[in-house]
PDB file of C-alpha atoms in Angstrom:
ATOM      1  CA  MET A   1       0.000   0.000   0.000  1.00 56.00           C
ATOM      2  CA  GLY A   2       1.243   3.503  -0.784  1.00 67.00           C
ATOM      3  CA  THR A   3       2.097   6.138   1.750  1.00 93.00           C
ATOM      4  CA  ARG A   4      -0.094   9.195   2.124  1.00 96.00           C
ATOM      5  CA  GLU A   5       2.366  11.163   0.037  1.00 97.00           C
ATOM      6  CA  ASP A   6       2.271   8.557  -2.741  1.00 97.00           C
ATOM      7  CA  ILE A   7      -1.518   8.588  -2.727  1.00 97.00           C
ATOM      8  CA  ALA A   8      -1.679  12.388  -2.801  1.00 97.00           C
ATOM      9  CA  ARG A   9       0.811  12.466  -5.686  1.00 98.00           C
ATOM     10  CA  ALA A  10      -1.218   9.871  -7.634  1.00 98.00           C
ATOM     11  CA  VAL A  11      -4.402  11.937  -7.180  1.00 97.00           C
ATOM     12  CA  THR A  12      -2.594  15.059  -8.377  1.00 97.00           C
ATOM     13  CA  GLU A  13      -1.106  13.263 -11.382  1.00 98.00           C
ATOM     14  CA  GLY A  14      -4.491  11.811 -12.301  1.00 97.00           C
ATOM     15  CA  ALA A  15      -6.099  15.241 -12.110  1.00 97.00           C
ATOM     16  CA  GLU A  16      -3.407  16.702 -14.356  1.00 97.00           C
ATOM     17  CA  ALA A  17      -3.867  13.874 -16.858  1.00 96.00           C
ATOM     18  CA  GLY A  18      -7.596  14.586 -16.929  1.00 95.00           C
ATOM     19  CA  ARG A  19      -7.015  18.302 -17.521  1.00 94.00           C
ATOM     20  CA  GLN A  20      -4.620  17.517 -20.359  1.00 94.00           C
ATOM     21  CA  GLY A  21      -7.154  15.215 -22.007  1.00 91.00           C
ATOM     22  CA  HIS A  22      -5.234  11.962 -21.608  1.00 94.00           C
ATOM     23  CA  PRO A  23      -7.319   8.771 -21.675  1.00 94.00           C
ATOM     24  CA  PRO A  24      -7.924   6.981 -18.365  1.00 93.00           C
ATOM     25  CA  THR A  25      -5.850   4.084 -19.675  1.00 94.00           C
ATOM     26  CA  ALA A  26      -2.783   6.327 -19.291  1.00 95.00           C
ATOM     27  CA  CYS A  27      -2.677   5.489 -15.571  1.00 97.00           C
ATOM     28  CA  PRO A  28       0.776   4.134 -14.704  1.00 97.00           C
ATOM     29  CA  TYR A  29      -0.258   2.638 -11.344  1.00 97.00           C
ATOM     30  CA  THR A  30      -1.793  -0.541  -9.940  1.00 95.00           C
ATOM     31  CA  GLY A  31      -3.672  -1.243  -6.733  1.00 95.00           C
ATOM     32  CA  VAL A  32      -4.392   1.579  -4.292  1.00 95.00           C
ATOM     33  CA  LEU A  33      -2.392   4.105  -6.285  1.00 97.00           C
ATOM     34  CA  ARG A  34      -4.429   3.296  -9.392  1.00 97.00           C
ATOM     35  CA  THR A  35      -7.607   4.014  -7.437  1.00 97.00           C
ATOM     36  CA  ALA A  36      -6.131   7.328  -6.260  1.00 97.00           C
ATOM     37  CA  TRP A  37      -5.041   8.281  -9.796  1.00 98.00           C
ATOM     38  CA  ILE A  38      -8.485   7.500 -11.223  1.00 97.00           C
ATOM     39  CA  THR A  39     -10.115   9.532  -8.436  1.00 97.00           C
ATOM     40  CA  GLY A  40      -8.060  12.572  -9.424  1.00 97.00           C
ATOM     41  CA  TYR A  41      -8.708  11.923 -13.087  1.00 97.00           C
ATOM     42  CA  ALA A  42     -12.464  11.665 -12.606  1.00 95.00           C
ATOM     43  CA  ARG A  43     -12.559  15.011 -10.803  1.00 94.00           C
ATOM     44  CA  THR A  44     -11.136  16.918 -13.774  1.00 92.00           C
ATOM     45  CA  ALA A  45     -11.707  14.970 -16.969  1.00 80.00           C
ATOM     46  CA  PRO A  46     -14.663  16.023 -19.094  1.00 75.00           C
ATOM     47  CA  SER A  47     -17.646  13.749 -18.846  1.00 72.00           C
ATOM     48  CA  PRO A  48     -18.248  11.558 -21.911  1.00 68.00           C
ATOM     49  CA  THR A  49     -21.724  13.128 -22.139  1.00 67.00           C
ATOM     50  CA  GLN A  50     -20.258  16.644 -22.403  1.00 57.00           C
ATOM     51  CA  ASN A  51     -19.997  17.100 -26.138  1.00 53.00           C
ATOM     52  CA  GLY A  52     -20.024  20.864 -26.294  1.00 53.00           C
ATOM     53  CA  ASP A  53     -23.632  21.215 -27.432  1.00 51.00           C
TER      54      ASP A  53
END
């Protein structure tokens, strides 16, 4: 299991990936850190239903 710092970093990296438009499959982590990364990603990535209409 990752330390708090590792988890916080994974959340931050996931959020940045979401802002930059990377796909969720770009996650470099497994286990708990993957969950943290996806949490950050989900907070910032555009929803698939947001198509700009």
